[in-house]
Short mmCIF file of C-alpha atoms and ligand atoms in Angstrom, two decimals:
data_model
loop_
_atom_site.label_atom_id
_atom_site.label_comp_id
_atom_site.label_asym_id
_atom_site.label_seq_id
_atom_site.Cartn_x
_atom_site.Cartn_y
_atom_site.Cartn_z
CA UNK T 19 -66.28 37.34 65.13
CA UNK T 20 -62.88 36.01 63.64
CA UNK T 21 -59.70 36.15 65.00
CA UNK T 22 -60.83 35.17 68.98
CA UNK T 23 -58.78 33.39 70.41
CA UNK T 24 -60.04 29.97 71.03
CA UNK T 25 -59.48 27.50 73.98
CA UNK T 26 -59.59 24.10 74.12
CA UNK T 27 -60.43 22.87 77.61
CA UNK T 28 -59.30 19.27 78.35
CA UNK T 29 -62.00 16.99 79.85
CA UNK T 30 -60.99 13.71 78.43
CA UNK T 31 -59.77 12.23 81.60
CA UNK T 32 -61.13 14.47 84.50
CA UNK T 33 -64.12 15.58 84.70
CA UNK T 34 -63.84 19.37 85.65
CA UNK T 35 -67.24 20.94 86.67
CA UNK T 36 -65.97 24.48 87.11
CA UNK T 37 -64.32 24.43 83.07
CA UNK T 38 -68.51 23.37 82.54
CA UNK T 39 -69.81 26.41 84.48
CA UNK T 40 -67.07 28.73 82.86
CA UNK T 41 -68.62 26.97 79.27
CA UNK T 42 -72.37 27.72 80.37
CA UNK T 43 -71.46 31.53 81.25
CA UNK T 44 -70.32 32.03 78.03
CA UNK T 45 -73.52 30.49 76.86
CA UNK T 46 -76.13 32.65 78.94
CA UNK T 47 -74.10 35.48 78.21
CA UNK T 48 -74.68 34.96 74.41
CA UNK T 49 -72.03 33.24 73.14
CA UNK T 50 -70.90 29.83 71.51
CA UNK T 51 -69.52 26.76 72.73
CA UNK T 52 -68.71 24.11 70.90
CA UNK T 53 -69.37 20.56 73.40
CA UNK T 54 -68.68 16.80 72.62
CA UNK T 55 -72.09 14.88 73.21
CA UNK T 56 -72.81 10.87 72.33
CA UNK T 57 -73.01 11.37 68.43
CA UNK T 58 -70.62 14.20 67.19
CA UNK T 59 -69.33 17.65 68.28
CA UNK T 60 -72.26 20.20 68.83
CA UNK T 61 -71.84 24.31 68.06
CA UNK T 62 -73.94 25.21 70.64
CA UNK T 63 -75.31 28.14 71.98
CA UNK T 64 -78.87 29.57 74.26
CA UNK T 65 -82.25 28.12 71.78
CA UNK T 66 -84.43 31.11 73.40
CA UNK T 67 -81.37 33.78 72.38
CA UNK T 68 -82.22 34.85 68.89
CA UNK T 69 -79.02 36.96 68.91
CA UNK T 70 -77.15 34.40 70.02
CA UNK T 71 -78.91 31.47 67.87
CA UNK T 72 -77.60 34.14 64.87
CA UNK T 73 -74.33 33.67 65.54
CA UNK T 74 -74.45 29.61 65.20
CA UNK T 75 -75.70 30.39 62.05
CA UNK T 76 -73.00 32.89 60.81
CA UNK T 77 -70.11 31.25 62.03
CA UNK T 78 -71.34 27.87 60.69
CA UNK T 79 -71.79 29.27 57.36
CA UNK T 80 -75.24 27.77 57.79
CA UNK T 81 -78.64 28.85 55.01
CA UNK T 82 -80.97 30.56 57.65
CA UNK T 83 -83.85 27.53 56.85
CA UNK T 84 -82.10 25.20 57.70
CA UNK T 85 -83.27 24.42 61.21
CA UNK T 86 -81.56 23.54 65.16
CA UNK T 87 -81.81 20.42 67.34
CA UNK T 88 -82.56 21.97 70.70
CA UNK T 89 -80.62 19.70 73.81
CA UNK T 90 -82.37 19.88 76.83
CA UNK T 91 -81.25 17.44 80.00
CA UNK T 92 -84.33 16.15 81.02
CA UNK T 93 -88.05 15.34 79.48
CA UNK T 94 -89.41 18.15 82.11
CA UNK T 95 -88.11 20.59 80.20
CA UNK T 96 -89.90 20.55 77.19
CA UNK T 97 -92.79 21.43 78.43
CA UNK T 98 -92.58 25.09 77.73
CA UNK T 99 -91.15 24.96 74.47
CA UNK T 100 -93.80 23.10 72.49
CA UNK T 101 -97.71 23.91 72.26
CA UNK T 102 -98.57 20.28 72.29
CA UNK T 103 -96.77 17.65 74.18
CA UNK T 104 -98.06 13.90 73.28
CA UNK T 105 -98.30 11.87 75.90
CA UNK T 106 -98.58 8.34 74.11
CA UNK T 107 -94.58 9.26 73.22
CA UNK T 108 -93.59 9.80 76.65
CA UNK T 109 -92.75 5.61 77.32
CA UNK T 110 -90.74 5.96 73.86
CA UNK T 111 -88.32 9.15 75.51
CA UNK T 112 -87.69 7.55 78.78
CA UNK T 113 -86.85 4.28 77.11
CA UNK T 114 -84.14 5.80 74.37
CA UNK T 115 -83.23 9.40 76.43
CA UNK T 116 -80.47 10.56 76.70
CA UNK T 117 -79.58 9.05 73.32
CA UNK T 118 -79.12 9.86 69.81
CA UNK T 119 -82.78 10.61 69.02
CA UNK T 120 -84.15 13.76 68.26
CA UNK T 121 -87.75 14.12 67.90
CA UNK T 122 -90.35 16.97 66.66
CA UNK T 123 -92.62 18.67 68.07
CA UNK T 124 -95.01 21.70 67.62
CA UNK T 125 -93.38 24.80 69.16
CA UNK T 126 -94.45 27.01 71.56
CA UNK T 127 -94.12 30.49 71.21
CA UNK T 128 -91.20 30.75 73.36
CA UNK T 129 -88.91 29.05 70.78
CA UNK T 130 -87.84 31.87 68.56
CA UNK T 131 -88.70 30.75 65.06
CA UNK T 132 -84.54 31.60 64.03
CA UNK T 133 -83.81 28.35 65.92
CA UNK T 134 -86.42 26.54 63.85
CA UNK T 135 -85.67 28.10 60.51
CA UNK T 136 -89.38 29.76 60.14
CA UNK T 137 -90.91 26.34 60.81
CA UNK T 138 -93.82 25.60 63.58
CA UNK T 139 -92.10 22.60 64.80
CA UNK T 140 -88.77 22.18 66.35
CA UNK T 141 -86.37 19.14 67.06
CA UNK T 142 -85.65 18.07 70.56
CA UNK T 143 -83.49 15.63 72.12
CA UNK T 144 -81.45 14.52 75.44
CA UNK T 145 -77.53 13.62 74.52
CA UNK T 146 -75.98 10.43 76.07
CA UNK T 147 -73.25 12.30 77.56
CA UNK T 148 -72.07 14.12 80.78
CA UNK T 149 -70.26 16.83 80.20
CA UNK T 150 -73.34 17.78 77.69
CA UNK T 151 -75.96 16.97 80.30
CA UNK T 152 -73.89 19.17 82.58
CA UNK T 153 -73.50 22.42 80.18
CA UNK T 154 -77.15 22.21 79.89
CA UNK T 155 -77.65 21.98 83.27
CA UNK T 156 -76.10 24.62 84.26
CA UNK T 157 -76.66 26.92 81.39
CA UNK T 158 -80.64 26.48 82.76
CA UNK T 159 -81.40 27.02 78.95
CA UNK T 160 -82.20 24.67 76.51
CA UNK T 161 -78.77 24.56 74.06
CA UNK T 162 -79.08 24.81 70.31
CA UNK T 163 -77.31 23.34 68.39
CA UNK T 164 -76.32 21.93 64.69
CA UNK T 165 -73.52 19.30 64.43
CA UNK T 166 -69.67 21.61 64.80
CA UNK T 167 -68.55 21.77 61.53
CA UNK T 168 -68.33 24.50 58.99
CA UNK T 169 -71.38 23.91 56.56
CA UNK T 170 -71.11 21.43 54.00
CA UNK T 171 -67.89 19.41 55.87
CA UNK T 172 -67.98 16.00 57.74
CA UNK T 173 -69.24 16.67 61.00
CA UNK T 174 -66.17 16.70 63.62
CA UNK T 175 -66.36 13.67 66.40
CA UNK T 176 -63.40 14.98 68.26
CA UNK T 177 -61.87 18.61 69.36
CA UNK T 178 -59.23 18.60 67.34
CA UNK T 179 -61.51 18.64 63.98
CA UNK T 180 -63.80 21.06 66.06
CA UNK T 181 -60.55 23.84 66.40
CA UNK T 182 -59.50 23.02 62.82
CA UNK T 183 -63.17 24.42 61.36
CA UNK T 184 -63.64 26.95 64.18
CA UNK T 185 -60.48 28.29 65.12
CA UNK T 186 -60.38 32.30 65.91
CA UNK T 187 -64.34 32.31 65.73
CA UNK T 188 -65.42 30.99 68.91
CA UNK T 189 -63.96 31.32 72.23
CA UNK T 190 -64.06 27.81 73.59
CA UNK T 191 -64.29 24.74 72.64
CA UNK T 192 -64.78 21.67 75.59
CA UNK T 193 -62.77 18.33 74.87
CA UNK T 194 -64.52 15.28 75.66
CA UNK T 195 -62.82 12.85 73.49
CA UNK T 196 -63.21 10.86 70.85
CA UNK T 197 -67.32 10.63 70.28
CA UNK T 198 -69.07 7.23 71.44
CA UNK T 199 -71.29 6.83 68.28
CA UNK T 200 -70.30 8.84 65.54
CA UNK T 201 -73.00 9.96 62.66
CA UNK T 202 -75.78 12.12 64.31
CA UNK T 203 -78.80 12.01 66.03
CA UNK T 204 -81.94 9.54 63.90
CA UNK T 205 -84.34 12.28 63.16
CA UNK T 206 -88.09 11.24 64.09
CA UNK T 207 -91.11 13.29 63.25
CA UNK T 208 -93.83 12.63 65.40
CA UNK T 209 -96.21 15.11 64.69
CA UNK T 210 -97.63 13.28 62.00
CA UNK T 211 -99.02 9.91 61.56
CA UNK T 212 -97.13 7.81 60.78
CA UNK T 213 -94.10 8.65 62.72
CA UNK T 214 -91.68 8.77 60.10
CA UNK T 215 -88.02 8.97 59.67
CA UNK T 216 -86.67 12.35 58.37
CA UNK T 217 -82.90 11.14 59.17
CA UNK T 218 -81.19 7.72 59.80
CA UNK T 219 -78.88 8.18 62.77
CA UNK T 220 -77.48 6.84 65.57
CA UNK T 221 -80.40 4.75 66.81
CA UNK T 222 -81.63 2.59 64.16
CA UNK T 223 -84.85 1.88 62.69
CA UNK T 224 -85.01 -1.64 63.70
CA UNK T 225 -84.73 -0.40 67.47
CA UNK T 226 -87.47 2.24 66.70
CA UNK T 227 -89.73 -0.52 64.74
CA UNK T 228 -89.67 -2.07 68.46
CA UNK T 229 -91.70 0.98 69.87
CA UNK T 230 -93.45 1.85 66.65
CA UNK T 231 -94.59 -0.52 64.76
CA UNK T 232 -96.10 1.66 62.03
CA UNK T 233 -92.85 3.54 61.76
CA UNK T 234 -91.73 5.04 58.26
CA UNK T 235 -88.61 5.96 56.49
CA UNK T 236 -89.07 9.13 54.50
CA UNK T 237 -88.93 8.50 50.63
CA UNK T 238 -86.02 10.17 49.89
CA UNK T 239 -83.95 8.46 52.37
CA UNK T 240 -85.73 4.48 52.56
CA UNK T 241 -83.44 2.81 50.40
CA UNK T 242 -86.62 0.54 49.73
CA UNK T 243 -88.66 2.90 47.60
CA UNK T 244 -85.84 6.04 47.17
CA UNK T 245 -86.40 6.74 43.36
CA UNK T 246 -82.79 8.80 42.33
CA UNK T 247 -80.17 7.64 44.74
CA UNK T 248 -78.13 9.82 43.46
CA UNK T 249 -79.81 12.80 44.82
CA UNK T 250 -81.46 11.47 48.18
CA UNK T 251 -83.40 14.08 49.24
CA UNK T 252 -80.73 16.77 48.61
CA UNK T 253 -81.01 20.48 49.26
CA UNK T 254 -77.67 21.26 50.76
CA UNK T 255 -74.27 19.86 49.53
CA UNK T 256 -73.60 17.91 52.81
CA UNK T 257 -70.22 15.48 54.68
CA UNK T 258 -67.88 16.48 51.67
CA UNK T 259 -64.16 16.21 52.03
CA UNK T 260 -62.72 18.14 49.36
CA UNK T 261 -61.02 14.88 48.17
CA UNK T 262 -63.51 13.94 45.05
CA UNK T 263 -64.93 10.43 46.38
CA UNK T 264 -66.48 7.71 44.80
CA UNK T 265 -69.06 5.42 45.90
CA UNK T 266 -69.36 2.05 45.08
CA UNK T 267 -72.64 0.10 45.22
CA UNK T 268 -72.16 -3.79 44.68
CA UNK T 269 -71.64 -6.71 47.09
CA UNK T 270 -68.08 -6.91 48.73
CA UNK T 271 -66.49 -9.33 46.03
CA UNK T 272 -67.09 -7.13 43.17
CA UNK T 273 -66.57 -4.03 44.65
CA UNK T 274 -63.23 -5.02 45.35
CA UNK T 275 -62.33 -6.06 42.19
CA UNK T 276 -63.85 -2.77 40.53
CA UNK T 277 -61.48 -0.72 42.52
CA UNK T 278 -58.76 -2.44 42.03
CA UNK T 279 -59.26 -2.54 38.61
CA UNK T 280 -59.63 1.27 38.57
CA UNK T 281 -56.12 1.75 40.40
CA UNK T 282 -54.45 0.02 37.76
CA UNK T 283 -56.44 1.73 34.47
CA UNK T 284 -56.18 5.06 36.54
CA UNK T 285 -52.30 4.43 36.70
CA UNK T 286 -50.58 7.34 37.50
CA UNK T 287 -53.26 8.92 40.01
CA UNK T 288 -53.06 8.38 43.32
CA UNK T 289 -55.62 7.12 44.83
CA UNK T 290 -57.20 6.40 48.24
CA UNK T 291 -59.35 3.56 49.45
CA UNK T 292 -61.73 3.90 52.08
CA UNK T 293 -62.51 0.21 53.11
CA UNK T 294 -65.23 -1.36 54.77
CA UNK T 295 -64.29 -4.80 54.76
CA UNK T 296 -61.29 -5.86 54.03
CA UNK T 297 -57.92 -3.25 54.02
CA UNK T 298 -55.57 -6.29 52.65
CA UNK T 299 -57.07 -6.28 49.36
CA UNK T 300 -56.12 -3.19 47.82
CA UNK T 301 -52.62 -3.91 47.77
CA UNK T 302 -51.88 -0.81 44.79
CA UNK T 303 -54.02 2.21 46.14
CA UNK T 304 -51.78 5.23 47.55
CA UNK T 305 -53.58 5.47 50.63
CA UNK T 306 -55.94 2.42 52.36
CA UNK T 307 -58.06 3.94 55.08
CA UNK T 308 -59.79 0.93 57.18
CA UNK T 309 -62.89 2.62 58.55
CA UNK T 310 -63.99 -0.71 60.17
CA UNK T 311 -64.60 -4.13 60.45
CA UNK T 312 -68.20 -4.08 62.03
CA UNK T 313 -70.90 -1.21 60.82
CA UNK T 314 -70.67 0.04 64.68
CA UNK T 315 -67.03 0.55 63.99
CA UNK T 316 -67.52 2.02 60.64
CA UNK T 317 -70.27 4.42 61.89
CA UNK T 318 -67.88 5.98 64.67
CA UNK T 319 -64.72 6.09 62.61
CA UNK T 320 -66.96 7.71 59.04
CA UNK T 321 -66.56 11.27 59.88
CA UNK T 322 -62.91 11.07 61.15
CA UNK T 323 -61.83 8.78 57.80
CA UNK T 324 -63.47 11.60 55.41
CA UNK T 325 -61.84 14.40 57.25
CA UNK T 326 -58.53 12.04 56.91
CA UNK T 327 -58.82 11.94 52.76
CA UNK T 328 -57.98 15.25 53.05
CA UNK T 329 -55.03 15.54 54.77
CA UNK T 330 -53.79 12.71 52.75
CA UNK T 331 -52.00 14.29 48.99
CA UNK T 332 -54.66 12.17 46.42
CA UNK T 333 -56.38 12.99 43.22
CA UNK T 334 -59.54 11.15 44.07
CA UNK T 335 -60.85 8.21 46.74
CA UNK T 336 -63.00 5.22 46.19
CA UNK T 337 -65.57 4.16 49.29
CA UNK T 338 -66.70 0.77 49.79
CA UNK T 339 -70.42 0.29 50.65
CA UNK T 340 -72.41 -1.64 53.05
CA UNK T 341 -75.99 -3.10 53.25
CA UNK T 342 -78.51 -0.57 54.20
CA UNK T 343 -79.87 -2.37 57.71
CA UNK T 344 -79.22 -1.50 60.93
CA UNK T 345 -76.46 1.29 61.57
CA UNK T 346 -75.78 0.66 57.49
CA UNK T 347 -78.75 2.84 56.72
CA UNK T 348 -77.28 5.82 58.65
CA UNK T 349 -73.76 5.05 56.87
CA UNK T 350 -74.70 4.82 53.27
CA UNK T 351 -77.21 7.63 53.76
CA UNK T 352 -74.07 9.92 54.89
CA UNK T 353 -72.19 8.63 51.95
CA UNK T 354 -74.36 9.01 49.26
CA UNK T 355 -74.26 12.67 50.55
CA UNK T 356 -70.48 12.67 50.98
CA UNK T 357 -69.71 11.48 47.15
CA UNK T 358 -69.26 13.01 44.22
CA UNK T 359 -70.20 10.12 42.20
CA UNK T 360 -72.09 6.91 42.65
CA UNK T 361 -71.00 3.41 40.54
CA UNK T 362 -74.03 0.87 40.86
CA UNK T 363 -72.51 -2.48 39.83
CA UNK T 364 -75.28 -4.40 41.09
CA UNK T 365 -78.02 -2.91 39.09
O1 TXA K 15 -76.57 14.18 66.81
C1 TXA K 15 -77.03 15.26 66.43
O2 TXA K 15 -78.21 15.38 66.06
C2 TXA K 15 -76.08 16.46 66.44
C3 TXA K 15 -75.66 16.73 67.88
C4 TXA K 15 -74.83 17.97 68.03
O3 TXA K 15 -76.79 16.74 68.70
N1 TXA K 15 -76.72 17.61 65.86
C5 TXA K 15 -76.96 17.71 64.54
O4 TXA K 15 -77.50 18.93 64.16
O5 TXA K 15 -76.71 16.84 63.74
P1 TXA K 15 -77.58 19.40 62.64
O6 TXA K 15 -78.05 20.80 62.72
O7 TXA K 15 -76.28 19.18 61.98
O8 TXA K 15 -78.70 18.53 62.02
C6 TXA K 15 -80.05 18.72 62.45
C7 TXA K 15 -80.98 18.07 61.48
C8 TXA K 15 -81.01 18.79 60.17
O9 TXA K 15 -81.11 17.83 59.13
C9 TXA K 15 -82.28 19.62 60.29
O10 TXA K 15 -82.83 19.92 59.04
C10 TXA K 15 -83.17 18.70 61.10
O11 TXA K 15 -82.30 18.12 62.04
N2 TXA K 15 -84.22 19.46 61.83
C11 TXA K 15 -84.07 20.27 62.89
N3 TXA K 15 -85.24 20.84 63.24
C12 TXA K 15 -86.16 20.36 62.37
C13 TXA K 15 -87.56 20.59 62.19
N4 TXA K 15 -88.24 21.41 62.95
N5 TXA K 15 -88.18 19.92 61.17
C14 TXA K 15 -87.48 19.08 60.37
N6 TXA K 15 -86.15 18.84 60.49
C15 TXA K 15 -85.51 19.47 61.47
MG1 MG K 16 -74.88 18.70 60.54
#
């Protein structure tokens, strides 16, 4: 599979709907695509193809278990692929589809249990995004597919992050742009009571708490009741840039000072700052990465700063934190995964 040569098709500015039916050939006939939708780059590829759902897998460097969102374009089209379809969730997909929600259902036994990872349920959602909606479309097969980045990495919110992780092993990859929201899909499991959170994402659980009153947050990743947040629910080394990172848990004064105290005892290292409030303050870091000023802006820049500590030439980074509500949940439950190290100075 390596050593393809791999396009980029340009779709930032016009949208070209024969490049999408050239992209959903390649998918019927068996092959990968990698497709911009609403959250981040997808590595996608026909759900009901087990040879083709293989190769997401071995080009993503991905543990077989670890099961695939399947994108469909609209609600109809679920129908076949899960045993059980609950109606008193139907008001719930029309009101958030196409977004980034993905929800879980019981499978049917057309979905081949490689795209689920063994398991009797599988994921489902509609992206927010036309050129997605369109591949789907005209793929007439529901599209697999796990976030486009080699396994363990930040996941890639535009092309060129996509070509830098996948270059020579797929053939095409389309270019939609910079991605609208920027950390993945929330994760919702509703085939058990509660419906509970299995991954903060892109819509938050405030907005869900609106449709589901009962909601829940699974332990591991409420920030409420999580027990080690060190190790929130980890099974897979996940978002790492190679640049050893450092969280730090405090309110904004004193997390300021603490790194900037660090840069001076650390002396001679250089070090980078990712910064979520403030970029003026760390006046003596190497590198000062401002990911945002607002947690929507933070959330859509994350991936791209993490993947940017690594171009940059430093020993080790320090990462600001923010408060775990609304779109923060989704961004401090990506960087507790992201760091090598957590300091609590609040605790
Ligand atoms: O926004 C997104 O969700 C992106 C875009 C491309 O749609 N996709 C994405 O896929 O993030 P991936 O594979 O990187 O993450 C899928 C997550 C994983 O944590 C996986 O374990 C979980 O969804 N998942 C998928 N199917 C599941 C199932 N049947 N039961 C429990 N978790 C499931
Ligand atoms: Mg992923």
């Amino acid at each position: 599979m390596n050593n393809l040569q791999t396009i980029i098709e340009d779709l930032k500015h016009s949208y070209d709907k024969n490049k999408i039916q050239q992209a959903a050939k390649i998918i019927k006939s068996g092959d990968v695509v990698a497709f911009p939708t609403e959250t981040v780059y997808g590595l996608g590829a026909d759900a009901l193809n087990p040879h083709a759902v293989k190769k997401i897998f071995a080009v993503k460097g991905r543990p077989s278990d670890n099961p695939l969102i399947l994108h469909v374009s609209n609600i109809k089209q679920i129908y076949p692929l899960v045993s059980y379809f609950p109606e008193e969730y139907k008001q719930l997909m029309t009101a958030l589809w196409p977004g980034p929600l993905t929800l879980l259902f019981k499978k049917s036994e057309k979905v081949p249990t490689i795209t689920t990872g063994g398991l009797n349920t599988v994921a489902i959602r509609i992206p927010n995004n036309p050129i997605a909606l369109k591949l789907i479309e005209e793929a007439q097969t529901p599209i697999a597919a796990p976030s486009a980045n080699l396994s363990g990495k930040p996941s890639a919110t535009n092309a060129k992050r996509v070509y830098e992780d996948f270059q020579g092993k797929i053939p095409l990859i389309l270019d939609g742009g910079k991605t609208k929201i920027g950390v993945e899909s929330t994760v919702l499991n509703i085939v058990i009571d509660p419906p509970t959170i299995l991954r903060p994402g892109g819509i938050t659980y405030e907005t869900l708490k609106q449709y589901l009153p009962n909601i829940t947050i699974l332990k591991s990743v409420d920030p409420k009741i999580r027990t080690s947040p060190t190790s929130p629910g980890l099974k897979y080394k996940h978002y790492s840039p190679n640049t050893r990172l450092i969280l730090v848990h405090g309110d904004k004064a004193t997390q300021e000072t603490f790194i900037n105290r660090e840069i001076i005892r650390l002396d001679k290292a250089k070090i980078a700052v990712l910064c979520l409030h403030n970029e003026h303050v760390h006046k003596r870091a190497e590198s000062v990465i401002l990911v945002g000023e607002d947690k929507k802006e933070i959330q859509k820049n994350l991936f791209e700063c993490l993947r940017k500590l690594d171009d940059e030439d430093c020993t080790m980074a320090y990462v600001e934190s923010v408060e775990e509500e609304k779109e923060g949940l989704a961004i401090m439950n990506r960087l507790y995964k992201a760091s090598y190290e957590i300091v609590y100075l609040d605790s």
